[in-house]
Tab-separated table of C-alpha atoms in Angstrom:
chain	number	residue	atom	x	y	z
A	1	MET	CA	112.743	97.312	127.073
A	2	GLY	CA	109.687	94.743	127.963
A	3	HIS	CA	110.208	93.572	124.784
A	4	ARG	CA	107.513	91.569	124.243
A	5	GLN	CA	105.120	93.914	122.738
A	6	GLY	CA	108.353	95.364	120.854
A	7	TRP	CA	108.641	92.661	119.209
A	8	LEU	CA	106.247	93.143	117.076
A	9	ASP	CA	105.013	96.527	116.979
A	10	ASP	CA	108.337	97.391	115.676
A	11	PRO	CA	110.555	94.316	114.905
A	12	LEU	CA	113.137	96.049	112.852
A	13	GLY	CA	113.100	98.815	115.651
A	14	ALA	CA	114.110	96.459	118.417
A	15	LEU	CA	116.954	94.630	116.744
A	16	ILE	CA	118.569	98.245	115.417
A	17	GLY	CA	116.129	101.756	116.991
A	18	ALA	CA	112.902	102.996	115.891
A	19	GLU	CA	115.234	105.893	114.701
A	20	ARG	CA	118.017	104.162	112.232
A	21	VAL	CA	114.972	102.713	110.338
A	22	ALA	CA	114.133	104.461	107.468
A	23	ASP	CA	117.962	105.329	107.015
A	24	PHE	CA	118.899	100.949	107.197
A	25	LEU	CA	115.951	100.298	104.528
A	26	ALA	CA	116.634	103.437	102.121
A	27	ARG	CA	120.747	103.057	102.523
A	28	ILE	CA	122.269	100.335	104.569
A	29	TYR	CA	120.234	96.932	103.260
A	30	GLU	CA	122.439	94.968	100.827
A	31	ARG	CA	125.789	97.447	100.922
A	32	GLU	CA	127.178	97.356	103.948
A	33	ALA	CA	127.286	96.707	108.193
A	34	LEU	CA	126.262	98.080	111.172
A	35	VAL	CA	126.992	97.647	114.551
A	36	VAL	CA	124.389	99.850	117.146
A	37	ALA	CA	125.797	98.921	120.461
A	38	HIS	CA	122.670	99.846	122.474
A	39	GLY	CA	124.233	100.076	126.110
A	40	GLU	CA	121.678	97.979	127.190
A	41	PRO	CA	122.747	94.332	128.318
A	42	ALA	CA	118.633	93.260	129.129
A	43	ARG	CA	116.978	94.108	126.420
A	44	PHE	CA	117.862	90.985	123.991
A	45	ALA	CA	116.623	88.836	127.756
A	46	ASP	CA	112.991	87.633	126.686
A	47	LEU	CA	114.614	86.524	123.304
A	48	LEU	CA	116.724	83.370	124.566
A	49	SER	CA	118.936	82.756	127.757
A	50	LEU	CA	121.773	80.244	128.416
A	51	ASP	CA	118.947	78.151	130.589
A	52	ASP	CA	117.326	77.759	127.254
A	53	VAL	CA	119.872	76.619	125.466
A	54	ASP	CA	121.272	73.946	128.377
A	55	ARG	CA	117.505	72.803	128.402
A	56	ILE	CA	116.699	72.822	124.597
A	57	VAL	CA	120.041	70.412	123.960
A	58	THR	CA	120.271	68.268	127.800
A	59	SER	CA	116.795	67.713	127.672
A	60	THR	CA	115.193	67.313	123.451
A	61	ASP	CA	115.468	64.685	121.668
A	62	LEU	CA	117.287	66.379	119.340
A	63	ARG	CA	118.385	65.012	115.989
A	64	GLU	CA	120.682	65.210	113.169
A	65	GLY	CA	120.538	68.556	111.390
A	66	GLN	CA	119.538	70.635	113.963
A	67	LEU	CA	122.541	70.737	115.895
A	68	ASP	CA	125.945	71.148	114.878
A	69	LEU	CA	129.559	71.692	116.193
A	70	ALA	CA	132.319	73.841	115.670
A	71	ASP	CA	135.684	74.677	115.932
A	72	ALA	CA	137.851	77.114	113.892
A	73	SER	CA	141.146	75.159	115.258
A	74	ARG	CA	139.711	71.588	113.834
A	75	ASP	CA	137.831	69.634	111.291
A	76	LEU	CA	134.614	67.902	113.662
A	77	SER	CA	133.320	65.457	112.453
A	78	ARG	CA	129.129	65.175	112.625
A	79	ALA	CA	129.727	60.896	113.337
A	80	ASP	CA	131.748	62.240	116.976
A	81	TYR	CA	128.345	63.869	118.333
A	82	ILE	CA	125.321	61.674	116.286
A	83	ASP	CA	124.576	58.565	117.140
A	84	GLY	CA	121.886	56.870	114.591
A	85	GLY	CA	120.781	60.118	114.137
A	86	LEU	CA	120.737	61.604	117.199
A	87	ILE	CA	122.420	63.794	118.745
A	88	ASP	CA	124.331	62.207	121.573
A	89	ARG	CA	124.756	64.953	124.444
A	90	GLY	CA	127.881	63.764	126.202
A	91	ALA	CA	129.198	64.005	123.534
A	92	VAL	CA	128.304	67.645	122.326
A	93	ALA	CA	129.044	68.605	125.929
A	94	GLU	CA	132.253	67.249	126.238
A	95	ARG	CA	133.728	68.818	122.769
A	96	HIS	CA	131.513	72.554	124.048
A	97	ARG	CA	133.617	72.184	127.296
A	98	ALA	CA	137.037	71.578	124.659
A	99	GLY	CA	135.976	74.685	122.523
A	100	ALA	CA	133.328	73.982	120.221
A	101	THR	CA	130.103	76.024	119.371
A	102	ILE	CA	127.107	74.340	119.551
A	103	ILE	CA	124.714	75.677	117.180
A	104	LEU	CA	120.875	75.116	116.951
A	105	GLN	CA	119.666	75.385	113.737
A	106	GLN	CA	116.260	76.269	113.096
A	107	ALA	CA	116.306	77.862	117.106
A	108	HIS	CA	112.790	79.499	116.714
A	109	GLN	CA	111.570	75.477	116.524
A	110	HIS	CA	111.962	75.839	120.232
A	111	GLN	CA	111.353	78.509	120.797
A	112	PRO	CA	107.875	80.199	120.519
A	113	ILE	CA	109.457	83.526	121.241
A	114	LEU	CA	111.380	83.816	118.299
A	115	ALA	CA	108.988	82.494	115.920
A	116	ARG	CA	106.882	85.563	116.214
A	117	PHE	CA	109.391	87.857	116.869
A	118	CYS	CA	110.657	85.970	113.415
A	119	ARG	CA	107.120	86.462	112.240
A	120	ALA	CA	107.311	90.226	112.702
A	121	LEU	CA	110.018	90.298	110.924
A	122	GLU	CA	108.683	87.877	107.267
A	123	HIS	CA	106.235	91.049	107.745
A	124	VAL	CA	108.461	93.722	107.694
A	125	PHE	CA	110.859	92.099	104.479
A	126	SER	CA	108.485	89.384	102.634
A	127	ALA	CA	111.357	87.163	102.995
A	128	HIS	CA	111.806	84.353	105.194
A	129	VAL	CA	113.321	85.169	108.124
A	130	GLN	CA	114.859	82.098	110.322
A	131	THR	CA	117.169	81.662	113.808
A	132	ASN	CA	120.232	80.457	114.735
A	133	ILE	CA	121.573	80.000	117.918
A	134	TYR	CA	125.550	80.070	118.396
A	135	LEU	CA	126.831	78.793	121.992
A	136	THR	CA	130.975	79.408	121.775
A	137	PRO	CA	133.230	78.809	124.864
A	138	PRO	CA	136.164	81.235	126.043
A	139	ASN	CA	138.776	81.758	124.437
A	140	ALA	CA	136.843	80.342	121.133
A	141	GLN	CA	136.381	80.768	118.031
A	142	GLY	CA	134.101	78.762	115.601
A	143	PHE	CA	134.465	79.367	112.080
A	144	ARG	CA	137.713	80.413	110.096
A	145	THR	CA	136.930	84.006	107.819
A	146	HIS	CA	134.048	83.240	105.016
A	147	PHE	CA	130.703	85.345	104.336
A	148	ASP	CA	127.059	84.455	103.840
A	149	ASN	CA	124.900	83.826	101.505
A	150	HIS	CA	121.736	85.942	102.861
A	151	ASP	CA	121.927	88.652	104.972
A	152	VAL	CA	121.989	88.434	108.597
A	153	PHE	CA	121.271	90.533	112.287
A	154	VAL	CA	123.669	89.125	115.018
A	155	ILE	CA	122.350	89.449	118.280
A	156	GLN	CA	124.510	89.424	121.398
A	157	ILE	CA	122.674	87.841	124.233
A	158	SER	CA	125.201	87.619	126.306
A	159	GLY	CA	128.824	87.215	126.717
A	160	GLU	CA	130.470	89.328	124.329
A	161	LYS	CA	132.281	88.026	120.863
A	162	LEU	CA	134.796	90.426	119.580
A	163	TRP	CA	134.621	90.399	114.971
A	164	ARG	CA	136.344	91.443	112.228
A	165	LEU	CA	134.983	92.374	109.131
A	166	TYR	CA	136.834	92.508	105.735
A	167	ASP	CA	135.770	93.307	101.956
A	168	MET	CA	133.087	92.046	100.691
A	169	PRO	CA	134.751	89.786	97.276
A	170	VAL	CA	131.221	88.387	95.858
A	171	GLU	CA	128.145	91.106	95.805
A	172	THR	CA	124.745	89.693	96.562
A	173	PRO	CA	125.512	86.390	96.301
A	174	TYR	CA	122.872	84.139	95.004
A	175	ARG	CA	121.544	81.464	97.637
A	176	GLY	CA	123.133	78.350	95.980
A	177	GLU	CA	126.107	80.730	96.103
A	178	GLN	CA	128.925	79.397	98.814
A	179	TYR	CA	132.136	80.601	99.813
A	180	ARG	CA	135.191	78.677	98.874
A	181	SER	CA	138.258	78.631	100.761
A	182	GLY	CA	141.179	80.267	97.836
A	183	GLU	CA	138.816	81.337	95.817
A	184	HIS	CA	137.140	83.627	97.795
A	185	ALA	CA	139.823	86.344	98.473
A	186	THR	CA	139.313	87.443	102.519
A	187	GLY	CA	141.049	91.188	101.819
A	188	GLU	CA	141.827	93.994	104.550
A	189	LEU	CA	140.527	93.968	107.248
A	190	ARG	CA	137.889	97.012	107.554
A	191	GLN	CA	136.159	97.299	111.076
A	192	GLU	CA	136.794	95.690	114.227
A	193	PHE	CA	134.367	95.836	117.121
A	194	LEU	CA	133.159	93.705	120.227
A	195	LEU	CA	129.678	92.946	120.652
A	196	ARG	CA	128.784	93.006	124.325
A	197	ALA	CA	124.692	91.522	125.732
A	198	GLY	CA	122.384	93.442	124.562
A	199	ASP	CA	124.021	94.470	120.566
A	200	CYS	CA	123.259	93.380	118.011
A	201	ALA	CA	125.123	93.989	114.096
A	202	TYR	CA	123.630	93.646	110.846
A	203	VAL	CA	126.010	91.787	108.209
A	204	PRO	CA	125.260	91.959	103.849
A	205	ARG	CA	125.767	88.385	102.356
A	206	GLY	CA	128.904	88.042	100.993
A	207	LEU	CA	131.131	90.065	103.258
A	208	MET	CA	133.963	88.636	104.812
A	209	HIS	CA	133.965	88.514	108.318
A	210	ASP	CA	134.932	86.358	111.439
A	211	ALA	CA	134.314	86.741	115.020
A	212	GLN	CA	135.698	84.656	118.656
A	213	THR	CA	134.543	85.556	121.984
A	214	SER	CA	136.287	87.876	124.531
A	215	GLY	CA	136.731	87.678	128.151
A	216	SER	CA	135.629	84.791	130.304
A	217	GLU	CA	132.808	84.666	129.723
A	218	PRO	CA	130.213	81.704	127.179
A	219	SER	CA	129.024	84.072	123.741
A	220	LEU	CA	125.556	83.876	123.139
A	221	HIS	CA	123.854	85.523	120.458
A	222	VAL	CA	121.121	84.450	118.633
A	223	THR	CA	121.955	85.093	113.971
A	224	VAL	CA	118.901	85.880	112.553
A	225	GLY	CA	118.886	85.145	108.035
A	226	LEU	CA	116.999	86.894	105.645
A	227	ILE	CA	116.357	84.272	103.198
A	228	THR	CA	114.979	86.815	100.420
A	229	ARG	CA	113.712	86.512	96.781
A	230	THR	CA	115.408	89.049	94.444
A	231	TRP	CA	114.678	90.386	90.940
A	232	ALA	CA	116.170	87.632	88.965
A	233	ASP	CA	113.481	85.549	90.145
A	234	LEU	CA	110.726	87.696	89.503
A	235	MET	CA	111.902	88.661	86.415
A	236	LEU	CA	111.863	84.686	85.686
A	237	GLU	CA	108.157	83.949	86.439
A	238	ALA	CA	107.409	87.680	84.325
A	239	VAL	CA	109.329	85.851	81.651
A	240	SER	CA	106.805	82.112	82.164
A	241	GLU	CA	104.225	83.995	82.161
A	242	VAL	CA	104.675	85.971	78.962
A	243	ALA	CA	105.725	82.132	76.942
A	244	LEU	CA	102.397	81.183	78.165
A	245	ARG	CA	100.871	83.569	75.643
A	246	GLU	CA	103.458	84.001	73.179
A	247	LYS	CA	103.787	80.740	71.730
A	248	ALA	CA	107.622	82.203	70.416
A	249	PHE	CA	109.073	81.434	73.630
A	250	ARG	CA	106.959	77.434	73.987
A	251	ARG	CA	108.937	76.332	70.384
A	252	SER	CA	112.215	74.526	71.023
A	253	LEU	CA	115.871	74.798	70.272
A	254	PRO	CA	117.177	73.637	67.500
A	255	PRO	CA	117.629	70.845	66.294
A	256	GLY	CA	121.666	70.164	66.427
A	257	PHE	CA	122.017	73.590	68.701
A	258	ALA	CA	124.593	70.733	71.570
A	259	ARG	CA	126.591	70.336	68.243
A	260	ALA	CA	129.987	71.923	66.896
A	261	GLY	CA	129.314	74.135	64.795
A	262	PHE	CA	125.815	74.572	65.552
A	263	ASP	CA	125.364	78.106	64.546
A	264	ARG	CA	125.008	80.606	67.155
A	265	ALA	CA	125.448	84.126	65.704
A	266	ALA	CA	121.215	82.923	64.191
A	267	ALA	CA	120.072	81.587	68.075
A	268	LEU	CA	121.327	84.903	69.641
A	269	ALA	CA	119.679	87.117	66.838
A	270	GLN	CA	116.550	85.030	67.798
A	271	LEU	CA	117.679	85.199	71.451
A	272	LYS	CA	117.163	88.774	71.307
A	273	GLY	CA	114.232	88.875	70.005
A	274	LEU	CA	112.567	87.268	71.736
A	275	ILE	CA	113.461	89.102	74.736
A	276	GLU	CA	112.537	92.750	72.624
A	277	THR	CA	109.224	90.698	73.131
A	278	ALA	CA	109.715	89.964	76.712
A	279	SER	CA	110.171	93.601	77.432
A	280	ARG	CA	106.926	94.710	75.432
A	281	GLU	CA	104.955	92.129	76.760
A	282	VAL	CA	106.097	91.998	80.805
A	283	ALA	CA	103.912	91.910	82.744
A	284	LEU	CA	104.040	93.102	86.578
A	285	ASP	CA	101.297	91.509	88.780
A	286	PRO	CA	100.361	87.978	87.206
A	287	ALA	CA	104.829	87.387	88.437
A	288	LEU	CA	104.379	89.977	91.640
A	289	ASP	CA	100.844	88.352	92.477
A	290	LEU	CA	102.356	84.476	92.086
A	291	MET	CA	105.254	85.697	94.154
A	292	ILE	CA	103.125	86.531	97.045
A	293	ASP	CA	100.869	83.889	97.332
A	294	THR	CA	103.807	80.822	96.811
A	295	PHE	CA	105.432	83.233	100.344
A	296	ILE	CA	102.333	82.906	101.994
A	297	ARG	CA	101.944	79.711	101.590
A	298	SER	CA	104.756	78.666	102.437
A	299	ARG	CA	104.449	80.186	105.942
A	300	ALA	CA	103.431	78.202	108.945
A	301	ALA	CA	99.920	79.414	110.594
A	302	ASP	CA	100.372	81.499	113.673
A	303	ASN	CA	96.842	80.145	115.495
A	304	ARG	CA	98.205	80.216	118.996
A	305	ALA	CA	94.995	79.275	121.504
A	306	ALA	CA	93.617	77.298	118.001
A	307	ILE	CA	93.260	74.439	120.545
A	308	SER	CA	92.956	75.722	123.548
A	309	GLU	CA	89.915	77.638	123.089
A	310	ALA	CA	88.392	75.142	120.071
A	311	SER	CA	85.022	73.867	121.948
A	312	ARG	CA	85.159	77.680	122.707
A	313	PRO	CA	81.143	79.761	121.747
A	314	VAL	CA	81.682	82.724	119.848
A	315	LEU	CA	79.809	84.888	121.855
A	316	ALA	CA	77.069	88.281	120.796
A	317	GLU	CA	79.537	90.258	122.922
A	318	ASP	CA	82.940	88.780	121.902
A	319	ARG	CA	85.382	91.308	119.889
A	320	PHE	CA	87.695	89.871	117.608
A	321	CYS	CA	90.716	91.471	115.158
A	322	LEU	CA	92.439	90.413	112.526
A	323	ARG	CA	96.282	88.657	113.830
A	324	ALA	CA	99.578	91.111	114.418
A	325	HIS	CA	101.681	90.345	110.696
A	326	SER	CA	99.449	87.348	109.205
A	327	PRO	CA	100.293	87.968	105.699
A	328	PHE	CA	96.531	86.795	102.812
A	329	ARG	CA	96.281	88.110	100.072
A	330	LEU	CA	91.746	88.106	98.767
A	331	ALA	CA	91.386	87.154	95.201
A	332	GLU	CA	88.451	85.846	93.715
A	333	ASP	CA	88.790	82.163	91.982
A	334	GLY	CA	85.680	82.899	88.524
A	335	GLU	CA	83.031	84.513	89.557
A	336	LYS	CA	81.204	82.362	92.169
A	337	THR	CA	83.662	82.162	94.882
A	338	ILE	CA	86.472	84.021	96.520
A	339	VAL	CA	90.042	82.297	97.847
A	340	LEU	CA	91.090	84.105	101.212
A	341	ILE	CA	94.857	82.577	100.409
A	342	ALA	CA	96.328	82.275	103.973
A	343	PRO	CA	99.740	80.678	105.875
A	344	GLY	CA	99.279	76.558	105.516
A	345	GLY	CA	96.457	76.735	102.605
A	346	ASP	CA	93.823	79.124	100.607
A	347	LEU	CA	90.452	79.381	101.976
A	348	ASN	CA	87.381	79.517	100.020
A	349	PHE	CA	84.295	81.112	100.095
A	350	PRO	CA	81.062	81.760	98.267
A	351	ILE	CA	81.219	85.094	96.829
A	352	GLU	CA	77.806	86.228	98.862
A	353	ALA	CA	80.727	85.705	101.535
A	354	ARG	CA	82.915	88.176	100.321
A	355	ALA	CA	81.867	91.535	102.703
A	356	GLY	CA	82.355	89.335	105.656
A	357	VAL	CA	85.236	88.139	104.764
A	358	GLU	CA	86.963	91.389	104.128
A	359	ARG	CA	85.301	92.865	107.030
A	360	ALA	CA	86.943	90.474	109.341
A	361	ILE	CA	90.461	90.980	107.505
A	362	SER	CA	89.870	95.201	107.579
A	363	GLY	CA	92.134	95.121	110.665
A	364	ALA	CA	89.106	96.927	112.536
A	365	ALA	CA	87.581	95.323	115.770
A	366	PHE	CA	84.442	93.815	115.235
A	367	SER	CA	81.671	91.083	116.465
A	368	VAL	CA	79.920	88.281	115.244
A	369	ASP	CA	77.107	90.452	114.171
A	370	ASP	CA	79.082	92.731	112.652
A	371	VAL	CA	79.896	90.279	109.856
A	372	ILE	CA	77.634	89.866	107.035
A	373	ALA	CA	77.346	86.291	105.457
A	374	GLU	CA	75.195	82.881	105.698
A	375	LYS	CA	76.878	81.815	108.692
A	376	PRO	CA	78.567	84.390	110.553
A	377	GLU	CA	79.672	81.931	113.601
A	378	ALA	CA	80.784	79.877	111.623
A	379	LEU	CA	83.245	82.135	109.511
A	380	VAL	CA	84.849	83.029	112.508
A	381	LEU	CA	85.906	80.153	113.949
A	382	LEU	CA	87.852	79.376	110.672
A	383	LEU	CA	89.296	81.888	110.877
A	384	LEU	CA	89.880	81.398	113.875
A	385	ALA	CA	91.513	78.318	113.469
A	386	HIS	CA	93.614	79.565	111.112
A	387	GLY	CA	95.624	81.983	113.501
A	388	LEU	CA	93.734	84.616	110.631
A	389	ILE	CA	92.128	86.206	113.455
A	390	GLU	CA	92.168	86.394	117.270
A	391	ARG	CA	89.970	87.544	120.751
A	392	VAL	CA	91.133	90.699	121.540
């Protein structure tokens, strides 16, 4: 699809088709699986290739945790392919030839286009997005039947993989909840499908599944994981904010609450009273703003070209614009300062620079002469350095 720009313009549509996005977000997301056979073998070819994987594995000094091996037919230990904290490339190749799946964790750290794709999807979901690469030999299966504790999109790059979906023993498991063999039942086979090159599948967290290579070629796919925040997370923040204003929430638990015979009836009555207070006093904005700020600050700055163009001057004829999918929030910090909350850290400006900052991050193209500030060129250079704007 010549997708490089498509990834940025409509990343979710690039995965599942633009015509499915609205229905996916309204009806399917977190509820059921979606399989999309695009019929375009080269649809995802510019994201990754088998040669890219070979280059990363054989030419990069990967450390423990960056590469793993998995084989559903046998147990593998990291000690089998790690020496002194570094990945033993020969041992990896040997075990891969014998049927082990190569897993490159956090693959977007090695493949710049995957990193940009993750940032674009983060804009859609307001969630941390990560990618893992899976290369499975012919006639092999990496993992036994299990569920994941985060939602995933499976992007088939090359080869074919047969997937099987079963029951959902845990609906929307929390982030730390792991699949436990013997405790979580697989259930009946609900769906079976073949992913070919250019196809995509969405598998919600908690849904039992397994997959194995089909055909005589190795299967290469990218798993895109969504690490989301939940309503429970927001509620905890909101109640914590109430506790800053209501002293009853900050009082200690009754002395002796850990002893046998503790009066739980009285404690329950007090807890219900606090919950009633919280329901009256809870406010959305402070808690949500805190979660937004935490999310933005945890992102890495997308400041490509900040180094190569560091010595390039800002000229009157130059045009700039907000970088696509740059997360930020502009807030006041007292009466004399505004803060631009941005990936990697906050940028502070005097209140007089507000109009200039707002113009720069408005989304409309501008020149340095359009920026109302004491030192407009310095403001533009600062925003360029932090990747919030780019030249157009």
